[in-house]
Amino acid sequence: MTPDDKRSYRPEGMADDAALLDESSSDPASDKSESGSATGTTARGNKPPRRAVSDIGFVGMLRFIWRQLTSMRVALLLLMLLAAAAIPGSIIPQRSADPRGYADYIAQYPERVEWFNKLQLFDVYTSVWFSAIYILLFISLIGCILPRTKVHLRALRAEPPRTPRNFDRLPAHHRIDLGAAGEAGQVSVAATGADPDGPSTAQENSSLKPSQPAARADSSAKFIAQGVRYLRGGWLRRYRVVTETEPSGAQVIRAERGYARETGNLLFHIALVGLLLSVAAGHLLHYRGQVILVQGRGFANAQVDYNTFEAGAWFDPQDLHPFRMTLDQFDAQFRLHDAAAQDFTAFVTIDDDGQTSQETIKVNHPLEIGGAKIYLQGNGYAPVVTVTDAAGEVALSGPVPFIPDDQVYTSQGTIKVPDVTSGEQFGLVGYLLPTADQPAPNTWRSIYPEPLDPMLVLTLWHGDLGLDEGIPQNVYRLDTSRMTQVTDGDDAVTIVLRVGESIDLPEGLGTLAFEGLDRYVALDLRHDPSLAYVLISSVAAMVGLAMSLFIPRRRMWLRVRDGVVEAGGLAKTDDFGLERAVRSLAEAAAYGQPLDDRDSDTVTSD
Amino acid sequence: MNAAQISDILTWGTATAYLIAMVAFTINLVTGRGVVASEDEPDEDAAASEQRSQRRRQKSLGIAKSVLILGVLVHIAAVVLRGFAAQRAPWANMYEFTVVGSLVAVLVFVIVAMRRKVWFLGAPVTGVATAAIVLGLTQLHVVADGVQPALQSYWLVLHVGVAVGGTGVFTVGMLFTVLQLLRDSYDNGSTLLRGEGAAGRGKPILKTRLLNLRWLESLPRASTLEVLSFRVNSVAFVLWTFTLISGAIWAEDAWGRFWGWDPKEVWSFVVWIVYAAYLHARATQRWTGRRAGYLVLVGYACVLFNFTGVNLIFNGKHSYSGV
Ligand code: HEM
């Protein structure tokens, strides 16, 4: 996308000066029709001669690669590739975005795991191939921004270009023949539209009167002054204006506006680079942890207190702002007739360096402390149980979080009892039903998410829990590979327990008491110092985008000679308003103000 | 009868009005210049029939416009009532999205048509709107209701509102492109579109005379249609950019990360990239015209898939479709 490579890229809104000033070169009007062409056949035929790669040397080779990479064609190709490369990640469950889906998928298609892993299909967005595409794209982008910024900075200081000799060749021009100086009574208008589908203007007959030269020079100055006033009036009509007298004695105005179009375009592209850099910085500096907090319990912001913790390469444990948090209460509201969730609120007490405060955390309303945000990601019930082992010693006592499975909080969980003083380890696995209902013998279900009649429905396993090898285990699943289920004949023994009840476990394993039900919340703590920059970059990109799409870039000229006021205009991109703007300029110069009082310079370049 | 039921009835009424408007717009299109002037008619008759068809054109356009405006009013009433019934912004599930999206498309069309006299787009726009509304009512309809805690945020109004708007505007842009491509093929001598069937390697493949699109001649040139499509699509692209940004801001608050490559995020990104490619393609000389038009079709297909496929097939965080 280097500016000297015009064939592959013509920056939008940047008139290509050579074509315009050198009148003998291409017709400037043709540039306009090209950008709006629907046939694709208007591309100029003369391709630049292709040099063979072999005889340009190493530096030449590098330059060749750079040229290719920064050409619009390659950028387009990379864009399309990026779109295509993003798609597999929406079809194949991604390890990081959808861990559950990923686990299900590898269980279902074990034979695919190996080569999917090789192709990084479970990590598409961090894969080598995906990264390669966007890194190349950003190199291409930078290669496009740099030279264009240089050109644009020069253009910002430059004067509006020379006045074309013949306005007829411009896509829009308008001529008002005032006859004798200032006598606006006899007017002849001739105009052609840039758009052949637009209204055609008839040519009126003119009746020129002889005029006096002195008066003419006076009125010429007046016309010019009026034209300049028009071009500078209104905040959207800030043309850069230069006036001069041509050798022929004609007075002209040259004017240009819409530099902000290219400014916006550059802003957009630079902001995209900013976005990439901020996201990358965020990856390196962020941390994220999950913690499950049971009502009444506390938590300290230290790595060890998290259930899971993950951080970027440049993360420093010192960044963890030391605070303590206690979950005082958790409120959930459900609608009676269909159990739809209405509202969740966690009430917490924060102890930040000795200063305590009461706060709330809600869905959509994370709590911010010391640069980190705390999100309410989930909630559920933790039955409070006491388990004694065969020897009658308390082996486990406290709340055990169960994971809700559905809208009525049918929750799954395990109670693992590894620390037995004698006998085998054992575990219970099953469901918690907040409001139990028994539709049929031996069948229970939950009918409401609130704990109106909580019940535990469990089966019992004994053997080796597999916890001693130090292999991380899912706390919510029971690894039954080395355990046997306690059965009664052919059927597994089902233990059904209401709050306040206690039961002797079969085979003399011990006792289980269901003492109460606590609520817990799943909190996500995250710190990403780059967020503000990500936001600023994206908003800047959007603003730049709107500027570069909706600000028309126009060049206008006005020539006054012998009582004839003639205006011409050129726009590099499709510009519906050009014709009217040119007419308005001519009229403003001739009569002091446009006849049609609708302002032609709306932002949308109407 | 409650507000939600009245809203449903009004929505059916809207579809009916659009259907009638579509018929009138179609009559207006096909009684255009190119179609009536047949050569073997005597001269006086030709003049008379020209006059007659001119009158018919005027009349059908008048009818089409009035029925369309009526439809729009009923449409607005239906949407507002839906909002009342659900006590929130009426665009939180696929049904509402379809209904509001068609409203935006029709409104954008009316605004553009009033300023640029592109009433020829009326037939496709009302056709698409009718189809979308009927599909919504029969396939996607859900009872008006509040939303779950994750959606209780003013971002529902902004993010989804702009997404609906963007989709509606993209639809209008896509229709301009379809007409542009048709007109371009017609001008370049497509025999199929001239009712002469299609031939390949000298042999006729398709002998249909049904497809005689002579009315295309009364449309603006392909290049003008392309510019119109570009204008509309660039507005939609800015709206889409805002959809992505607002979605990310919301996701940061609701899900604890601003971007996580959830299927909806992936496809919104794909849509964005394809339209970005389209805008860039237009700026290069070799990709203007037809090819840029194809990119619009690809982009719009992605918009549609993002709305239907991603909501119904994939299982992501964005499963708010209610179906
Ligand atoms: C980066 C993040 C996000 C992106 C890129 C995104 C993108 C989109 C897009 C393109 C739509 C258009 C409609 C469609 O195709 O279904 C949409 C609709 C919607 N978005 Fe988002 N969104 C994001 C985050 C969010 C968040 C955080 C929420 C709420 C918690 C949300 C809620 C919705 C809803 C309710 C709809 C309408 C759903 C429907 O019609 O089925 N979005 N989003």
PDB file of N, CA and C in Angstrom, chain A residues 12-13 236 257-264 543-554 573-575 602-605, chain B residues 231:
ATOM      1  N   GLU A  12      -8.271   6.268  -0.457  1.00  0.00           N
ATOM      2  CA  GLU A  12      -9.565   6.882  -0.631  1.00  0.00           C
ATOM      3  C   GLU A  12      -9.502   8.330  -0.192  1.00  0.00           C
ATOM      4  N   GLY A  13     -10.110   9.198  -0.946  1.00  0.00           N
ATOM      5  CA  GLY A  13     -10.197  10.575  -0.526  1.00  0.00           C
ATOM      6  C   GLY A  13      -8.942  11.368  -0.808  1.00  0.00           C
ATOM      7  N   LEU A 236     -19.138  22.932   8.743  1.00  0.00           N
ATOM      8  CA  LEU A 236     -18.830  21.800   7.869  1.00  0.00           C
ATOM      9  C   LEU A 236     -18.287  22.262   6.530  1.00  0.00           C
ATOM     10  N   ARG A 257     -11.479  20.819   0.764  1.00  0.00           N
ATOM     11  CA  ARG A 257     -11.952  20.476   2.098  1.00  0.00           C
ATOM     12  C   ARG A 257     -11.950  18.956   2.270  1.00  0.00           C
ATOM     13  N   GLY A 258     -12.161  18.531   3.505  1.00  0.00           N
ATOM     14  CA  GLY A 258     -12.303  17.098   3.740  1.00  0.00           C
ATOM     15  C   GLY A 258     -10.987  16.413   4.029  1.00  0.00           C
ATOM     16  N   TYR A 259      -9.978  17.173   4.471  1.00  0.00           N
ATOM     17  CA  TYR A 259      -8.724  16.524   4.858  1.00  0.00           C
ATOM     18  C   TYR A 259      -8.987  15.520   5.980  1.00  0.00           C
ATOM     19  N   ALA A 260     -10.027  15.801   6.747  1.00  0.00           N
ATOM     20  CA  ALA A 260     -10.321  14.925   7.887  1.00  0.00           C
ATOM     21  C   ALA A 260     -10.702  13.530   7.425  1.00  0.00           C
ATOM     22  N   ARG A 261     -11.072  13.391   6.172  1.00  0.00           N
ATOM     23  CA  ARG A 261     -11.404  12.065   5.680  1.00  0.00           C
ATOM     24  C   ARG A 261     -10.190  11.151   5.776  1.00  0.00           C
ATOM     25  N   GLU A 262      -9.096  11.650   5.246  1.00  0.00           N
ATOM     26  CA  GLU A 262      -7.869  10.848   5.292  1.00  0.00           C
ATOM     27  C   GLU A 262      -7.326  10.769   6.724  1.00  0.00           C
ATOM     28  N   THR A 263      -7.482  11.873   7.476  1.00  0.00           N
ATOM     29  CA  THR A 263      -7.065  11.829   8.887  1.00  0.00           C
ATOM     30  C   THR A 263      -7.813  10.711   9.601  1.00  0.00           C
ATOM     31  N   GLY A 264      -9.123  10.644   9.361  1.00  0.00           N
ATOM     32  CA  GLY A 264      -9.936   9.612   9.988  1.00  0.00           C
ATOM     33  C   GLY A 264      -9.495   8.227   9.561  1.00  0.00           C
ATOM     34  N   VAL A 543     -14.513   6.000  15.487  1.00  0.00           N
ATOM     35  CA  VAL A 543     -14.619   7.405  15.096  1.00  0.00           C
ATOM     36  C   VAL A 543     -13.877   7.635  13.779  1.00  0.00           C
ATOM     37  N   GLY A 544     -12.658   7.094  13.705  1.00  0.00           N
ATOM     38  CA  GLY A 544     -11.887   7.255  12.479  1.00  0.00           C
ATOM     39  C   GLY A 544     -12.604   6.653  11.292  1.00  0.00           C
ATOM     40  N   LEU A 545     -13.205   5.511  11.521  1.00  0.00           N
ATOM     41  CA  LEU A 545     -13.938   4.838  10.446  1.00  0.00           C
ATOM     42  C   LEU A 545     -15.076   5.713   9.943  1.00  0.00           C
ATOM     43  N   ALA A 546     -15.847   6.257  10.873  1.00  0.00           N
ATOM     44  CA  ALA A 546     -16.977   7.093  10.468  1.00  0.00           C
ATOM     45  C   ALA A 546     -16.473   8.322   9.708  1.00  0.00           C
ATOM     46  N   MET A 547     -15.391   8.917  10.201  1.00  0.00           N
ATOM     47  CA  MET A 547     -14.847  10.083   9.493  1.00  0.00           C
ATOM     48  C   MET A 547     -14.455   9.718   8.076  1.00  0.00           C
ATOM     49  N   SER A 548     -13.765   8.595   7.955  1.00  0.00           N
ATOM     50  CA  SER A 548     -13.234   8.278   6.627  1.00  0.00           C
ATOM     51  C   SER A 548     -14.331   7.819   5.685  1.00  0.00           C
ATOM     52  N   LEU A 549     -15.464   7.422   6.214  1.00  0.00           N
ATOM     53  CA  LEU A 549     -16.543   6.996   5.317  1.00  0.00           C
ATOM     54  C   LEU A 549     -17.494   8.139   4.979  1.00  0.00           C
ATOM     55  N   PHE A 550     -17.679   9.054   5.903  1.00  0.00           N
ATOM     56  CA  PHE A 550     -18.770  10.012   5.700  1.00  0.00           C
ATOM     57  C   PHE A 550     -18.330  11.443   5.424  1.00  0.00           C
ATOM     58  N   ILE A 551     -17.060  11.759   5.592  1.00  0.00           N
ATOM     59  CA  ILE A 551     -16.647  13.134   5.284  1.00  0.00           C
ATOM     60  C   ILE A 551     -16.263  13.206   3.807  1.00  0.00           C
ATOM     61  N   PRO A 552     -16.961  14.017   3.034  1.00  0.00           N
ATOM     62  CA  PRO A 552     -16.602  14.087   1.620  1.00  0.00           C
ATOM     63  C   PRO A 552     -15.349  14.934   1.427  1.00  0.00           C
ATOM     64  N   ARG A 553     -14.510  14.483   0.570  1.00  0.00           N
ATOM     65  CA  ARG A 553     -13.336  15.274   0.244  1.00  0.00           C
ATOM     66  C   ARG A 553     -13.572  15.905  -1.116  1.00  0.00           C
ATOM     67  N   ARG A 554     -13.512  17.203  -1.125  1.00  0.00           N
ATOM     68  CA  ARG A 554     -13.833  17.904  -2.363  1.00  0.00           C
ATOM     69  C   ARG A 554     -12.798  18.951  -2.687  1.00  0.00           C
ATOM     70  N   THR A 573     -14.077  10.376  -4.205  1.00  0.00           N
ATOM     71  CA  THR A 573     -14.931   9.214  -3.964  1.00  0.00           C
ATOM     72  C   THR A 573     -16.350   9.590  -4.361  1.00  0.00           C
ATOM     73  N   ASP A 574     -17.229   8.645  -4.297  1.00  0.00           N
ATOM     74  CA  ASP A 574     -18.608   8.937  -4.678  1.00  0.00           C
ATOM     75  C   ASP A 574     -19.107  10.043  -3.791  1.00  0.00           C
ATOM     76  N   ASP A 575     -19.644  11.044  -4.375  1.00  0.00           N
ATOM     77  CA  ASP A 575     -19.998  12.221  -3.616  1.00  0.00           C
ATOM     78  C   ASP A 575     -21.306  12.750  -4.196  1.00  0.00           C
ATOM     79  N   THR A 602     -23.869  18.453   3.979  1.00  0.00           N
ATOM     80  CA  THR A 602     -24.153  17.640   5.148  1.00  0.00           C
ATOM     81  C   THR A 602     -23.063  16.591   5.291  1.00  0.00           C
ATOM     82  N   VAL A 603     -22.961  16.056   6.495  1.00  0.00           N
ATOM     83  CA  VAL A 603     -21.870  15.119   6.760  1.00  0.00           C
ATOM     84  C   VAL A 603     -21.970  13.888   5.876  1.00  0.00           C
ATOM     85  N   THR A 604     -23.188  13.506   5.593  1.00  0.00           N
ATOM     86  CA  THR A 604     -23.351  12.284   4.815  1.00  0.00           C
ATOM     87  C   THR A 604     -23.113  12.552   3.343  1.00  0.00           C
ATOM     88  N   SER A 605     -22.631  13.709   3.032  1.00  0.00           N
ATOM     89  CA  SER A 605     -22.359  14.109   1.664  1.00  0.00           C
ATOM     90  C   SER A 605     -23.564  13.829   0.803  1.00  0.00           C
TER      91      SER A 605
ATOM     92  N   ARG B 231     -22.978   3.195  -0.016  1.00  0.00           N
ATOM     93  CA  ARG B 231     -23.415   4.166   1.000  1.00  0.00           C
ATOM     94  C   ARG B 231     -24.101   3.454   2.154  1.00  0.00           C
TER      95      ARG B 231
END
